[in-house]
PDB file of C-alpha atoms in Angstrom:
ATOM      1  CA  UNK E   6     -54.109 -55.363-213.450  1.00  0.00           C
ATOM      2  CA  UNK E   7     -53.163 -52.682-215.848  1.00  0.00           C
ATOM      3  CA  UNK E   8     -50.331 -52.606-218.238  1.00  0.00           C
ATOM      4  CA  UNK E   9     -48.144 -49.520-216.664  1.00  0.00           C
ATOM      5  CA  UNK E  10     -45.250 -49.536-219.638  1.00  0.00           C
ATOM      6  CA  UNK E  11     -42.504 -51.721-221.058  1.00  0.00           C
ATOM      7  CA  UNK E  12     -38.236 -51.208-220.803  1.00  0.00           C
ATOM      8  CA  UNK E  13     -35.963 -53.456-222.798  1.00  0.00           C
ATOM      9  CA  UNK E  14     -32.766 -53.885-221.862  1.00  0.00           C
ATOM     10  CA  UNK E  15     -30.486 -54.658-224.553  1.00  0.00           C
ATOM     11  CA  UNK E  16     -26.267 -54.852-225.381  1.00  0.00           C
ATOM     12  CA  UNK E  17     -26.072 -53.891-221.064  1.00  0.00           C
ATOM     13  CA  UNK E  18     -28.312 -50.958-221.395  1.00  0.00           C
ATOM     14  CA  UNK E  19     -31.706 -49.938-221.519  1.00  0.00           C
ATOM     15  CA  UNK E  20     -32.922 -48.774-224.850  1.00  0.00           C
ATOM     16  CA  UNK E  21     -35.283 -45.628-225.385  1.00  0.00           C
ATOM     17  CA  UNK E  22     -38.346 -44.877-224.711  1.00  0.00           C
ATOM     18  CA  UNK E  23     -41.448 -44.177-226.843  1.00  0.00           C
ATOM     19  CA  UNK E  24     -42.805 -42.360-223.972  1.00  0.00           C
ATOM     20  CA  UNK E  25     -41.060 -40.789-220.712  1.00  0.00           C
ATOM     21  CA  UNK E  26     -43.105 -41.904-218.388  1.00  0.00           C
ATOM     22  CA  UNK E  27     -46.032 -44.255-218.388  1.00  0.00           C
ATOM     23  CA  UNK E  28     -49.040 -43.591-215.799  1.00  0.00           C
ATOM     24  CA  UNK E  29     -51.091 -46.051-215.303  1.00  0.00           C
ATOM     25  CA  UNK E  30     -53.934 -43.942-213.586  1.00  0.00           C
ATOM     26  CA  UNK E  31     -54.256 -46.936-211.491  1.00  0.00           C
ATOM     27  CA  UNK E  32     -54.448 -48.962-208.272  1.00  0.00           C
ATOM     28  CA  UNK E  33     -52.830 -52.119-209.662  1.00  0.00           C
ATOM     29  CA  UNK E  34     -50.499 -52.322-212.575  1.00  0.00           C
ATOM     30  CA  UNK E  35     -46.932 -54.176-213.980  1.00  0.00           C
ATOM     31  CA  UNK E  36     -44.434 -53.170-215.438  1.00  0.00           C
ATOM     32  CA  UNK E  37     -42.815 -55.170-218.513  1.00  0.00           C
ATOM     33  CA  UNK E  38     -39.062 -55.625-217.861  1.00  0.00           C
ATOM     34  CA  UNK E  39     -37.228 -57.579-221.356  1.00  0.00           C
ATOM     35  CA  UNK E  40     -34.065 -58.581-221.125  1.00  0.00           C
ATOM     36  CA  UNK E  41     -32.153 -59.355-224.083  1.00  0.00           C
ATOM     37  CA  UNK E  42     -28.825 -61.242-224.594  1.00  0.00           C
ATOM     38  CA  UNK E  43     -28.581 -61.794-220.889  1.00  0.00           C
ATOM     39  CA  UNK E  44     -25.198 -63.346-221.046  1.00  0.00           C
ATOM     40  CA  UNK E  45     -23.622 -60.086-222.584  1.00  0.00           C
ATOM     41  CA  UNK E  46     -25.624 -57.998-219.772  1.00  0.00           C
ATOM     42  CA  UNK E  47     -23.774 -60.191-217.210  1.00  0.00           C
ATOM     43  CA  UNK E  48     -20.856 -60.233-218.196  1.00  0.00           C
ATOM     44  CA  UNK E  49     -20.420 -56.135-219.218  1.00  0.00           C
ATOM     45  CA  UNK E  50     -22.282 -54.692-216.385  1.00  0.00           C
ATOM     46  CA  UNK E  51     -19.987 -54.469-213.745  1.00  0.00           C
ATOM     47  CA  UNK E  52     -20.673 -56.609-210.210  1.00  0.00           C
ATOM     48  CA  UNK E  53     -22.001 -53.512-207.718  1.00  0.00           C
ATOM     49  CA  UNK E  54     -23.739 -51.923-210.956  1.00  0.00           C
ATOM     50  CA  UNK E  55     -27.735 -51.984-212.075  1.00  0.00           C
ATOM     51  CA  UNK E  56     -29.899 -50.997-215.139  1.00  0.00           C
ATOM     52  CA  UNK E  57     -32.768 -49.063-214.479  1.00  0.00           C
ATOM     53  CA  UNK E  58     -36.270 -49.158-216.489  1.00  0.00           C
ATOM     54  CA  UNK E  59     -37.995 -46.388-217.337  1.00  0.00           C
ATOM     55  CA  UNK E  60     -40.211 -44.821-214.708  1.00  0.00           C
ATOM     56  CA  UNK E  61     -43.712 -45.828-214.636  1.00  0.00           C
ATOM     57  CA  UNK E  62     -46.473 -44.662-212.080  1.00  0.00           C
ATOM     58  CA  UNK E  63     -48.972 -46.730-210.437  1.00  0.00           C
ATOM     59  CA  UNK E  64     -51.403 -45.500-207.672  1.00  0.00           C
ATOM     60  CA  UNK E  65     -49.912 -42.199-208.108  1.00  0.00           C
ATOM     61  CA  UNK E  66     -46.363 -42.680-207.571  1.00  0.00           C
ATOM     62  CA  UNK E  67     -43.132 -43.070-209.840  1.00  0.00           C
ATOM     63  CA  UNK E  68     -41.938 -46.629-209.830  1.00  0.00           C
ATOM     64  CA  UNK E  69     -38.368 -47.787-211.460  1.00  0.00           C
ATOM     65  CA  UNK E  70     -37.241 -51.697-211.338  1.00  0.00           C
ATOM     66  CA  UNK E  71     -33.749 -52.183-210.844  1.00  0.00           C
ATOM     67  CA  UNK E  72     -32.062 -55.341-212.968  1.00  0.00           C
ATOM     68  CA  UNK E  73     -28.966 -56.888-210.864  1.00  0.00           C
ATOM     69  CA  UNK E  74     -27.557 -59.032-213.661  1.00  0.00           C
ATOM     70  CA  UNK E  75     -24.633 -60.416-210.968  1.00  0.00           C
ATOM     71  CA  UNK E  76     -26.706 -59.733-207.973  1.00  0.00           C
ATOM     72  CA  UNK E  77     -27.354 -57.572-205.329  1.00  0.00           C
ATOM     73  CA  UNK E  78     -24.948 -59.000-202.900  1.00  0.00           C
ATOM     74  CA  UNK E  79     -24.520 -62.887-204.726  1.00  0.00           C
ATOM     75  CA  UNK E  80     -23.426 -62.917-207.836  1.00  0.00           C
ATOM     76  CA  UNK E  81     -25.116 -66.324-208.567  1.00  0.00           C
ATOM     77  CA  UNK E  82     -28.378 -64.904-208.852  1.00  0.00           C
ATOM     78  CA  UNK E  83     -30.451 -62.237-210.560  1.00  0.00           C
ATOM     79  CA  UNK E  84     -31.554 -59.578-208.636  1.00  0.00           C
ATOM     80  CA  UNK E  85     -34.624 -57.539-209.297  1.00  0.00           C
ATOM     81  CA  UNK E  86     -35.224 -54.570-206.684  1.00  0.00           C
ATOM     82  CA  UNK E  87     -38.640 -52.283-206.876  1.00  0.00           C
ATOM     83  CA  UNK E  88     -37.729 -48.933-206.152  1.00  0.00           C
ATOM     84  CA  UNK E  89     -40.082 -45.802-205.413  1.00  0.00           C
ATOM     85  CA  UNK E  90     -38.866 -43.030-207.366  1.00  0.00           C
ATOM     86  CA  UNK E  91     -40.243 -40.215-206.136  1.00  0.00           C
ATOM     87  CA  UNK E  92     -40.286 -37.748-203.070  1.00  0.00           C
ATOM     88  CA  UNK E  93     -43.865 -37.706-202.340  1.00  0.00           C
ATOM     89  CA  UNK E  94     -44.690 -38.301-198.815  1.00  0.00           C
ATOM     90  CA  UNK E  95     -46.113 -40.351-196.986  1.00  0.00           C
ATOM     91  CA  UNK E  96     -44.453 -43.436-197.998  1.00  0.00           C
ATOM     92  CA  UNK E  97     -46.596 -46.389-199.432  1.00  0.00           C
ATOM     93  CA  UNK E  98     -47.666 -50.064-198.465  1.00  0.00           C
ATOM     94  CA  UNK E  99     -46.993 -52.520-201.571  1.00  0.00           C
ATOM     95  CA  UNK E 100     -47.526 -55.941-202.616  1.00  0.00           C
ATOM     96  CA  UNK E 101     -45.308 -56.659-205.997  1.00  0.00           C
ATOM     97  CA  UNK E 102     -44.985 -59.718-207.693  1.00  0.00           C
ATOM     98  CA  UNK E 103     -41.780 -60.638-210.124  1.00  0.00           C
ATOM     99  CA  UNK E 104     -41.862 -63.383-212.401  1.00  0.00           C
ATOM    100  CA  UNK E 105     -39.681 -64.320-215.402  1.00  0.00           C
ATOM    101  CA  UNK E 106     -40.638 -65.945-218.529  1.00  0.00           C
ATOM    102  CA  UNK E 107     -38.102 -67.584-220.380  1.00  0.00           C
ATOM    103  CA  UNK E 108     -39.378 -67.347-223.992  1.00  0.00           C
ATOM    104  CA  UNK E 109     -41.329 -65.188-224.575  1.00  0.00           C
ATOM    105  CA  UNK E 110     -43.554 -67.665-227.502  1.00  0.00           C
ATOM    106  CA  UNK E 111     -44.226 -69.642-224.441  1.00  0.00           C
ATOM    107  CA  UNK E 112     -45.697 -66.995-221.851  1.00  0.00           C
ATOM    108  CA  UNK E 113     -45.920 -69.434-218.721  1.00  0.00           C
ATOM    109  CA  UNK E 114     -44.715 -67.383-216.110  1.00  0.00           C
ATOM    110  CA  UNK E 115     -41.858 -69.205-213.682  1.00  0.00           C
ATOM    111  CA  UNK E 116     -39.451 -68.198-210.822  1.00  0.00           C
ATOM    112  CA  UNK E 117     -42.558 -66.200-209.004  1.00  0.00           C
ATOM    113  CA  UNK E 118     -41.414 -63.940-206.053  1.00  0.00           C
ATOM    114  CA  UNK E 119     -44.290 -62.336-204.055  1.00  0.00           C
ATOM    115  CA  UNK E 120     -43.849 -60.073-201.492  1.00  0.00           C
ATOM    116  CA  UNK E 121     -45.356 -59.681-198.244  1.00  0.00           C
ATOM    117  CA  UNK E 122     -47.146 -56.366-197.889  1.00  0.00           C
ATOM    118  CA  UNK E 123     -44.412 -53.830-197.302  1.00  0.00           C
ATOM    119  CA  UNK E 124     -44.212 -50.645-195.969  1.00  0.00           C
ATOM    120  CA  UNK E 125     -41.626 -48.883-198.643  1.00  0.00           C
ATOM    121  CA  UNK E 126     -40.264 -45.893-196.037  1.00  0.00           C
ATOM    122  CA  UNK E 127     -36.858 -46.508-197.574  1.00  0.00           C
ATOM    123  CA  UNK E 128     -38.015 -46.385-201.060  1.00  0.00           C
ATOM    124  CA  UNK E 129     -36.655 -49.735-201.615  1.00  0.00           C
ATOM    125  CA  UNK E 130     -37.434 -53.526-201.299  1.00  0.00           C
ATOM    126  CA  UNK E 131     -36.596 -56.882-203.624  1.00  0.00           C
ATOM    127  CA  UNK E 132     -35.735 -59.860-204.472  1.00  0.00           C
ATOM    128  CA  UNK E 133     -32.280 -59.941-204.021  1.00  0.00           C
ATOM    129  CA  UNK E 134     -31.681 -63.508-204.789  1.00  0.00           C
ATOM    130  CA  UNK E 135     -34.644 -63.866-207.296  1.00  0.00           C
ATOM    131  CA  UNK E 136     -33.292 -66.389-210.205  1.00  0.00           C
ATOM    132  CA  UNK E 137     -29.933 -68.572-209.351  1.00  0.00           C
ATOM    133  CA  UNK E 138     -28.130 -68.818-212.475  1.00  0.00           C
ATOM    134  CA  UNK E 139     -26.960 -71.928-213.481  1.00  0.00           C
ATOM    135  CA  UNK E 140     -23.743 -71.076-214.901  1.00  0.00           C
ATOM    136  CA  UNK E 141     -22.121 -74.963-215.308  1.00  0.00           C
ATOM    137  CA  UNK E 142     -23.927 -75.224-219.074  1.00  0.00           C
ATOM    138  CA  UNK E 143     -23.555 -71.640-219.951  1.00  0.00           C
ATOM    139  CA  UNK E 144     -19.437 -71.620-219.212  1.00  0.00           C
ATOM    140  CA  UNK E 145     -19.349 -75.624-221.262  1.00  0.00           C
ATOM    141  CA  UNK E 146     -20.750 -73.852-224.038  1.00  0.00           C
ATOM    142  CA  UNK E 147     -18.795 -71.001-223.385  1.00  0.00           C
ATOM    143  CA  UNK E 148     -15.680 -72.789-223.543  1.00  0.00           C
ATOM    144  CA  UNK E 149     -16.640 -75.410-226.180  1.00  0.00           C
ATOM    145  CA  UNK E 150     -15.030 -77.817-224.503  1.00  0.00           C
ATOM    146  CA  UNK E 151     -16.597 -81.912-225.355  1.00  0.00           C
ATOM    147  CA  UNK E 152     -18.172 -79.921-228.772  1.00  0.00           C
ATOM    148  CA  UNK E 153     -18.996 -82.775-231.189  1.00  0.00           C
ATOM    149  CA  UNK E 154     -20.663 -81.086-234.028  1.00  0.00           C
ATOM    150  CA  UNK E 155     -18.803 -77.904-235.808  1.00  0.00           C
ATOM    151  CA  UNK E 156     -21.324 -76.117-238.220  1.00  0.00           C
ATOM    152  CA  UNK E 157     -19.139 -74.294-241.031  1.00  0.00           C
ATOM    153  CA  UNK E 158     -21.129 -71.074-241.964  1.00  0.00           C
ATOM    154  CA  UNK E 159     -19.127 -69.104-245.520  1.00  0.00           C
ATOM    155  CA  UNK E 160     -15.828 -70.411-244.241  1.00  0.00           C
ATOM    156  CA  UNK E 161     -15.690 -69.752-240.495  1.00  0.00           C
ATOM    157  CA  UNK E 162     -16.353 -72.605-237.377  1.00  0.00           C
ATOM    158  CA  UNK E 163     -18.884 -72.918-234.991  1.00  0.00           C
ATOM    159  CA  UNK E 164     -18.818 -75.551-232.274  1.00  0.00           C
ATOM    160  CA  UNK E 165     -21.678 -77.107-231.060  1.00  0.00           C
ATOM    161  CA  UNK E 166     -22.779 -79.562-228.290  1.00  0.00           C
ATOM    162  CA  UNK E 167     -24.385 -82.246-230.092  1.00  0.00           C
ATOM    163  CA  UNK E 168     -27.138 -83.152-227.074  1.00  0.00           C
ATOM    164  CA  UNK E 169     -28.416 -79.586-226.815  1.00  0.00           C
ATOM    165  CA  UNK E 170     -29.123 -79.257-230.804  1.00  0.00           C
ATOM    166  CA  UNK E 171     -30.946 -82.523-230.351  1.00  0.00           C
ATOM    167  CA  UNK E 172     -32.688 -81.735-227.673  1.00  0.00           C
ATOM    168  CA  UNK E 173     -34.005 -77.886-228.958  1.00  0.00           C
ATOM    169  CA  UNK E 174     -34.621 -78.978-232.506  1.00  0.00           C
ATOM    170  CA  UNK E 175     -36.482 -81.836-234.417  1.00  0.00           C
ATOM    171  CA  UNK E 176     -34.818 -80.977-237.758  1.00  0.00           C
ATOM    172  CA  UNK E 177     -31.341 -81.576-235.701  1.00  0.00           C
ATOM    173  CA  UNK E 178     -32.480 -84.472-234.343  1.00  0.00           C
ATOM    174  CA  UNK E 179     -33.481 -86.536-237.338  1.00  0.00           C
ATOM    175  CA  UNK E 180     -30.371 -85.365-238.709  1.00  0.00           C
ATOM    176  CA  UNK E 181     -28.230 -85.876-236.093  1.00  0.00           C
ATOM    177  CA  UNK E 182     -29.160 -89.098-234.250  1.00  0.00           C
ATOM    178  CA  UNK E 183     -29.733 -90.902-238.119  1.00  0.00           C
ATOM    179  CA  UNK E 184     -29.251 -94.382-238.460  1.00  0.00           C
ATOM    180  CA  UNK E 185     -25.166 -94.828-237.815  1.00  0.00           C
ATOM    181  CA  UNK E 186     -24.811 -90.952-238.337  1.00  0.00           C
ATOM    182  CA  UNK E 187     -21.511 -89.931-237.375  1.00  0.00           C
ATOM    183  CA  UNK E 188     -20.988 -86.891-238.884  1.00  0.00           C
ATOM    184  CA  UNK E 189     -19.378 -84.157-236.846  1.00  0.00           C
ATOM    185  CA  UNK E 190     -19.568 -81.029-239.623  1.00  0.00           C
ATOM    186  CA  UNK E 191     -22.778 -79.438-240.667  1.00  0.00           C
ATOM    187  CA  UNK E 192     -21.859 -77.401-244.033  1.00  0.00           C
ATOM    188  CA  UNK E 193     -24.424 -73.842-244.090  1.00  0.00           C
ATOM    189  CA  UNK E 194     -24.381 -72.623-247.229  1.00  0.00           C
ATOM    190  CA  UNK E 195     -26.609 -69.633-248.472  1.00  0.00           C
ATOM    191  CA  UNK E 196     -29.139 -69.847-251.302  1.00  0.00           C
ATOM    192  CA  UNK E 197     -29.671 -67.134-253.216  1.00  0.00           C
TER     193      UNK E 197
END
C-alpha cells in the first residue's frame, strides 16, 4: 500500500499543507490522519461539526477523511467517515481500513475498523462509532479532584494524580513510592 499524504489536525483545526493534493497514482493507498491535543479538539469543535483532511487521490479519485471528535450521532465515540470528494461518475467499490495508534514511538496499530466492500453511490461511508472514549479518567484529571502530588513549576501549582505518574514514569516511581515517602510537592526549578 502506498503512502497517499498526511493532515494534522492541531488546536481544532487542520494545519496547512505542503502540497494541495496528494495522488497516489495508485490502486491501494492510506492516508495519514494526526491528531494532536485531542482533548482541546473535543471540547472546541462543536457536537454536529467535523475537520476535514486534505484531499488525497487513490485509484483516481479525490478522497477526504472526516474526524468526528464528539461523534457522528454519539458523542462517546470518535467518528471517522471516508468521504469521496469528487463528481466523477460512476461511483466506486471500496474496502478502507481505520486504525489508531496511540503514540506514535510505539506504532502498534489498535482499534482496527475494516469495512466490508462498499459500493460508495452516496459518496459516503464510516465508522461512526469507531473509538469509545473513556471520559471517567480524562474528567478526574480534569477536575483534580483525589490529586495527591502538586508539582510547583517558577511559582505556580500543578496537581497531579500520584498513581498515573507512577505508572507512566520510572523516574516518578522511584521517587514517589520511596521507602516511607510521603511527600506531596515536587519543587521544578530551572537550571541555567
Amino acid at each position: 500500500m502506498d503512502f497517499a499524504g498526511a493532515s494534522l489536525i492541531a488546536d481544532d483545526k487542520l494545519c496547512a499543507a505542503i502540497e494541495s493534493v496528494v495522488d497516489a497514482g495508485v490502486d491501494s493507498g492510506y492516508h495519514l490522519l494526526v491528531v494532536q491535543g485531542y482533548s482541546c479538539t473535543k471540547e472546541k469543535t462543536p457536537k454536529d461539526e467535523w475537520i476535514e483532511s486534505h484531499p488525497f487521490i487513490v485509484v483516481g479519485r479525490r478522497w477526504i477523511i472526516d474526524y468526528h471528535p464528539n461523534g457522528f450521532e454519539d458523542e462517546e465515540y470518535i467518528s471517522l467517515v471516508l468521504t469521496l470528494d469528487d463528481d466523477i461518475e460512476p461511483s466506486v467499490n471500496v474496502q478502507y481500513v481505520f486504525s489508531s495508534v496511540d503514540q506514535s514511538e510505539l506504532r502498534v496499530p489498535k482499534n482496527i475498523r475494516q469495512s466490508q466492500s462498499v459500493y460508495l453511490d452516496e459518496h459516503l461511508d464510516g465508522q461512526y462509532e469507531f473509538m469509545k472514549l473513556q471520559s471517567h479518567l480524562g474528567n478526574l484529571l480534569l477536575s483534580k479532584e483525589c490529586a495527591h502530588i502538586t508539582f510547583e513549576v517558577g511559582g505556580e501549582d500543578f496537581a497531579a494524580h500520584r498513581c498515573l505518574l507512577v505508572a507512566r514514569s520510572s523516574v516518578f516511581k522511584a521517587q514517589l513510592c520511596g521507602a516511607m515517602n510521603e511527600s506531596s510537592v515536587v519543587k521544578i526549578s530551572a537550571l541555567y
